[in-house]
PDB file of C-alpha atoms in Angstrom:
ATOM      1  CA  UNK A   1      -9.872  73.443   3.235  1.00 84.00           C
ATOM      2  CA  UNK A   2      -7.067  71.610   1.428  1.00 86.00           C
ATOM      3  CA  UNK A   3      -6.441  69.499   4.526  1.00 85.00           C
ATOM      4  CA  UNK A   4     -10.132  68.726   4.826  1.00 87.00           C
ATOM      5  CA  UNK A   5     -10.226  67.496   1.221  1.00 87.00           C
ATOM      6  CA  UNK A   6      -7.121  65.403   1.810  1.00 87.00           C
ATOM      7  CA  UNK A   7      -8.602  64.089   5.055  1.00 84.00           C
ATOM      8  CA  UNK A   8     -11.841  63.225   3.287  1.00 84.00           C
ATOM      9  CA  UNK A   9      -9.937  61.463   0.508  1.00 87.00           C
ATOM     10  CA  UNK A  10      -7.929  59.453   3.030  1.00 84.00           C
ATOM     11  CA  UNK A  11     -11.110  58.508   4.895  1.00 80.00           C
ATOM     12  CA  UNK A  12     -12.718  57.373   1.675  1.00 83.00           C
ATOM     13  CA  UNK A  13      -9.589  55.397   0.730  1.00 83.00           C
ATOM     14  CA  UNK A  14      -9.454  53.706   4.150  1.00 79.00           C
ATOM     15  CA  UNK A  15     -13.160  52.921   4.049  1.00 78.00           C
ATOM     16  CA  UNK A  16     -12.823  51.523   0.522  1.00 82.00           C
ATOM     17  CA  UNK A  17      -9.856  49.405   1.609  1.00 80.00           C
ATOM     18  CA  UNK A  18     -11.786  48.119   4.627  1.00 75.00           C
ATOM     19  CA  UNK A  19     -14.796  47.288   2.465  1.00 77.00           C
ATOM     20  CA  UNK A  20     -12.582  45.477  -0.026  1.00 80.00           C
ATOM     21  CA  UNK A  21     -10.892  43.476   2.762  1.00 73.00           C
ATOM     22  CA  UNK A  22     -14.281  42.564   4.179  1.00 73.00           C
ATOM     23  CA  UNK A  23     -15.476  41.479   0.738  1.00 77.00           C
ATOM     24  CA  UNK A  24     -12.325  39.421   0.171  1.00 72.00           C
ATOM     25  CA  UNK A  25     -12.781  37.535   3.425  1.00 68.00           C
ATOM     26  CA  UNK A  26     -16.597  37.415   3.414  1.00 69.00           C
ATOM     27  CA  UNK A  27     -16.898  39.593   6.515  1.00 66.00           C
ATOM     28  CA  UNK A  28     -19.842  41.818   7.389  1.00 61.00           C
ATOM     29  CA  UNK A  29     -18.568  45.342   6.723  1.00 55.00           C
ATOM     30  CA  UNK A  30     -21.169  46.947   8.996  1.00 55.00           C
ATOM     31  CA  UNK A  31     -19.935  44.934  12.023  1.00 52.00           C
ATOM     32  CA  UNK A  32     -16.248  45.122  11.154  1.00 49.00           C
ATOM     33  CA  UNK A  33     -16.190  48.734   9.964  1.00 45.00           C
ATOM     34  CA  UNK A  34     -13.394  50.881  11.190  1.00 44.00           C
ATOM     35  CA  UNK A  35     -15.632  53.890  11.902  1.00 44.00           C
ATOM     36  CA  UNK A  36     -15.019  57.535  11.182  1.00 46.00           C
ATOM     37  CA  UNK A  37     -11.804  59.492  11.290  1.00 44.00           C
ATOM     38  CA  UNK A  38     -11.798  62.380  13.811  1.00 48.00           C
ATOM     39  CA  UNK A  39     -10.393  65.318  11.892  1.00 46.00           C
ATOM     40  CA  UNK A  40      -9.952  67.448  15.042  1.00 48.00           C
ATOM     41  CA  UNK A  41      -7.665  65.001  16.826  1.00 48.00           C
ATOM     42  CA  UNK A  42      -6.156  63.453  13.710  1.00 46.00           C
ATOM     43  CA  UNK A  43      -6.984  59.951  14.883  1.00 47.00           C
ATOM     44  CA  UNK A  44      -9.816  57.489  14.814  1.00 45.00           C
ATOM     45  CA  UNK A  45     -12.456  57.558  17.528  1.00 49.00           C
ATOM     46  CA  UNK A  46     -12.488  54.821  20.197  1.00 47.00           C
ATOM     47  CA  UNK A  47     -15.248  53.043  18.301  1.00 55.00           C
ATOM     48  CA  UNK A  48     -13.120  53.352  15.222  1.00 57.00           C
ATOM     49  CA  UNK A  49     -10.037  51.875  16.919  1.00 59.00           C
ATOM     50  CA  UNK A  50     -12.159  49.092  18.348  1.00 67.00           C
ATOM     51  CA  UNK A  51     -13.767  48.402  14.964  1.00 66.00           C
ATOM     52  CA  UNK A  52     -10.372  48.456  13.331  1.00 68.00           C
ATOM     53  CA  UNK A  53      -9.115  45.949  15.890  1.00 74.00           C
ATOM     54  CA  UNK A  54     -12.156  43.741  15.252  1.00 75.00           C
ATOM     55  CA  UNK A  55     -11.527  43.896  11.522  1.00 74.00           C
ATOM     56  CA  UNK A  56      -7.859  42.996  11.952  1.00 77.00           C
ATOM     57  CA  UNK A  57      -8.730  40.131  14.322  1.00 80.00           C
ATOM     58  CA  UNK A  58     -11.283  38.834  11.825  1.00 78.00           C
ATOM     59  CA  UNK A  59      -8.729  39.084   9.048  1.00 78.00           C
ATOM     60  CA  UNK A  60      -6.106  37.278  11.150  1.00 83.00           C
ATOM     61  CA  UNK A  61      -8.577  34.468  11.912  1.00 84.00           C
ATOM     62  CA  UNK A  62      -9.401  34.157   8.232  1.00 81.00           C
ATOM     63  CA  UNK A  63      -5.692  34.143   7.382  1.00 84.00           C
ATOM     64  CA  UNK A  64      -5.029  31.448   9.992  1.00 89.00           C
ATOM     65  CA  UNK A  65      -7.909  29.405   8.561  1.00 88.00           C
ATOM     66  CA  UNK A  66      -6.459  29.733   5.060  1.00 88.00           C
ATOM     67  CA  UNK A  67      -2.997  28.730   6.274  1.00 92.00           C
ATOM     68  CA  UNK A  68      -4.461  25.677   8.007  1.00 94.00           C
ATOM     69  CA  UNK A  69      -6.381  24.737   4.867  1.00 93.00           C
ATOM     70  CA  UNK A  70      -3.211  25.123   2.789  1.00 93.00           C
ATOM     71  CA  UNK A  71      -1.269  22.872   5.191  1.00 93.00           C
ATOM     72  CA  UNK A  72      -4.025  20.254   5.072  1.00 94.00           C
ATOM     73  CA  UNK A  73      -4.109  20.455   1.271  1.00 92.00           C
ATOM     74  CA  UNK A  74      -0.329  20.035   1.101  1.00 91.00           C
ATOM     75  CA  UNK A  75      -0.525  17.057   3.459  1.00 90.00           C
ATOM     76  CA  UNK A  76      -3.268  15.450   1.374  1.00 89.00           C
ATOM     77  CA  UNK A  77      -1.267  16.077  -1.811  1.00 87.00           C
ATOM     78  CA  UNK A  78       1.792  14.505  -0.180  1.00 86.00           C
ATOM     79  CA  UNK A  79      -0.213  11.460   0.896  1.00 84.00           C
ATOM     80  CA  UNK A  80      -1.782  11.276  -2.559  1.00 86.00           C
ATOM     81  CA  UNK A  81       1.681  11.341  -4.115  1.00 82.00           C
ATOM     82  CA  UNK A  82       2.728   8.445  -1.885  1.00 81.00           C
ATOM     83  CA  UNK A  83      -0.429   6.534  -2.742  1.00 86.00           C
ATOM     84  CA  UNK A  84       0.101   7.226  -6.416  1.00 85.00           C
ATOM     85  CA  UNK A  85       3.647   5.838  -6.251  1.00 86.00           C
ATOM     86  CA  UNK A  86       2.380   2.792  -4.338  1.00 89.00           C
ATOM     87  CA  UNK A  87      -0.343   2.271  -6.939  1.00 90.00           C
ATOM     88  CA  UNK A  88       2.204   2.389  -9.756  1.00 92.00           C
ATOM     89  CA  UNK A  89       4.385  -0.153  -7.924  1.00 93.00           C
ATOM     90  CA  UNK A  90       1.384  -2.437  -7.415  1.00 93.00           C
ATOM     91  CA  UNK A  91       0.469  -2.115 -11.111  1.00 95.00           C
ATOM     92  CA  UNK A  92       3.989  -3.198 -12.079  1.00 96.00           C
ATOM     93  CA  UNK A  93       3.849  -6.131  -9.651  1.00 96.00           C
ATOM     94  CA  UNK A  94       0.444  -7.136 -11.003  1.00 96.00           C
ATOM     95  CA  UNK A  95       1.723  -7.067 -14.587  1.00 96.00           C
ATOM     96  CA  UNK A  96       4.692  -9.238 -13.580  1.00 96.00           C
ATOM     97  CA  UNK A  97       2.426 -11.653 -11.694  1.00 96.00           C
ATOM     98  CA  UNK A  98       0.124 -11.922 -14.715  1.00 96.00           C
ATOM     99  CA  UNK A  99       3.091 -12.684 -16.973  1.00 96.00           C
ATOM    100  CA  UNK A 100       4.290 -15.384 -14.569  1.00 96.00           C
ATOM    101  CA  UNK A 101       0.791 -16.818 -14.326  1.00 95.00           C
ATOM    102  CA  UNK A 102       0.446 -16.949 -18.116  1.00 96.00           C
ATOM    103  CA  UNK A 103       3.861 -18.634 -18.381  1.00 95.00           C
ATOM    104  CA  UNK A 104       2.826 -21.207 -15.756  1.00 95.00           C
ATOM    105  CA  UNK A 105      -0.429 -21.831 -17.602  1.00 95.00           C
ATOM    106  CA  UNK A 106       1.501 -22.442 -20.826  1.00 95.00           C
ATOM    107  CA  UNK A 107       3.942 -24.733 -19.011  1.00 95.00           C
ATOM    108  CA  UNK A 108       1.095 -26.664 -17.377  1.00 95.00           C
ATOM    109  CA  UNK A 109      -0.646 -26.994 -20.733  1.00 95.00           C
ATOM    110  CA  UNK A 110       2.545 -28.324 -22.323  1.00 95.00           C
ATOM    111  CA  UNK A 111       3.119 -30.655 -19.383  1.00 95.00           C
ATOM    112  CA  UNK A 112      -0.432 -31.987 -19.608  1.00 94.00           C
ATOM    113  CA  UNK A 113       0.014 -32.486 -23.344  1.00 94.00           C
ATOM    114  CA  UNK A 114       3.337 -34.274 -22.722  1.00 93.00           C
ATOM    115  CA  UNK A 115       1.776 -36.538 -20.092  1.00 94.00           C
ATOM    116  CA  UNK A 116      -1.092 -37.303 -22.450  1.00 93.00           C
ATOM    117  CA  UNK A 117       1.402 -38.179 -25.208  1.00 94.00           C
ATOM    118  CA  UNK A 118       3.327 -40.422 -22.821  1.00 94.00           C
ATOM    119  CA  UNK A 119       0.125 -42.192 -21.724  1.00 95.00           C
ATOM    120  CA  UNK A 120      -1.014 -42.667 -25.332  1.00 95.00           C
ATOM    121  CA  UNK A 121       2.431 -43.943 -26.298  1.00 94.00           C
ATOM    122  CA  UNK A 122       2.430 -46.326 -23.329  1.00 93.00           C
ATOM    123  CA  UNK A 123      -1.003 -47.672 -24.249  1.00 94.00           C
ATOM    124  CA  UNK A 124       0.103 -48.149 -27.866  1.00 95.00           C
ATOM    125  CA  UNK A 125       3.208 -50.063 -26.731  1.00 95.00           C
ATOM    126  CA  UNK A 126       1.150 -52.136 -24.342  1.00 95.00           C
ATOM    127  CA  UNK A 127      -1.338 -52.988 -27.131  1.00 95.00           C
ATOM    128  CA  UNK A 128       1.558 -53.787 -29.467  1.00 95.00           C
ATOM    129  CA  UNK A 129       3.156 -56.029 -26.830  1.00 95.00           C
ATOM    130  CA  UNK A 130      -0.154 -57.833 -26.261  1.00 96.00           C
ATOM    131  CA  UNK A 131      -0.577 -58.329 -30.015  1.00 95.00           C
ATOM    132  CA  UNK A 132       3.011 -59.605 -30.336  1.00 95.00           C
ATOM    133  CA  UNK A 133       2.486 -61.948 -27.376  1.00 96.00           C
ATOM    134  CA  UNK A 134      -0.746 -63.285 -28.901  1.00 96.00           C
ATOM    135  CA  UNK A 135       1.057 -63.790 -32.215  1.00 95.00           C
ATOM    136  CA  UNK A 136       3.934 -65.489 -30.402  1.00 95.00           C
ATOM    137  CA  UNK A 137       1.497 -67.716 -28.467  1.00 95.00           C
ATOM    138  CA  UNK A 138      -0.343 -68.518 -31.688  1.00 95.00           C
ATOM    139  CA  UNK A 139       2.973 -69.376 -33.436  1.00 95.00           C
ATOM    140  CA  UNK A 140       4.055 -71.428 -30.438  1.00 95.00           C
ATOM    141  CA  UNK A 141       0.729 -73.283 -30.446  1.00 94.00           C
ATOM    142  CA  UNK A 142       1.033 -73.821 -34.199  1.00 94.00           C
ATOM    143  CA  UNK A 143       4.645 -75.009 -33.818  1.00 94.00           C
ATOM    144  CA  UNK A 144       3.628 -77.370 -31.017  1.00 94.00           C
ATOM    145  CA  UNK A 145       0.776 -78.707 -33.133  1.00 93.00           C
ATOM    146  CA  UNK A 146       3.150 -79.251 -36.046  1.00 93.00           C
ATOM    147  CA  UNK A 147       5.633 -80.921 -33.695  1.00 92.00           C
ATOM    148  CA  UNK A 148       2.901 -83.146 -32.297  1.00 91.00           C
ATOM    149  CA  UNK A 149       1.724 -84.071 -35.799  1.00 90.00           C
ATOM    150  CA  UNK A 150       5.300 -84.734 -36.887  1.00 91.00           C
ATOM    151  CA  UNK A 151       5.863 -86.997 -33.865  1.00 89.00           C
ATOM    152  CA  UNK A 152       2.676 -88.858 -34.544  1.00 87.00           C
ATOM    153  CA  UNK A 153       3.682 -89.353 -38.180  1.00 87.00           C
ATOM    154  CA  UNK A 154       7.138 -90.390 -37.174  1.00 84.00           C
ATOM    155  CA  UNK A 155       5.854 -92.800 -34.576  1.00 82.00           C
ATOM    156  CA  UNK A 156       3.250 -94.310 -36.758  1.00 71.00           C
TER     157      UNK A 156
END
């Protein structure tokens, strides 16, 4: 009687464990059940051994699937880490390129301003030279007129 109670408790424990394993791995307990324990022989019946084997095979397949998923996740995380590092490097390069571009824009603006100043200065000098030449021509014409008048007065 004591052995029967112990046997019954063990059977219940095994069945509970099997049900829990099936629940954990989303298996159908009815199809993967390990069957009944044969109290007379002290072992599981053939159906029980076969069911137990089916349950273990199902659990192994699920475990292999989980391992494969973990490896794929690790690989993706590794690739993501590499991409993240590459992205950070590209961000730094972009920031440097923007700084260089802004510096070039400033330099080009200053150069354009300098060229404009040079052109304006050149035009001013050219206008000044033309004015000075006109003044000089006018003075020369006036001096020649005075010289001609003086000659005419001297000759007359």
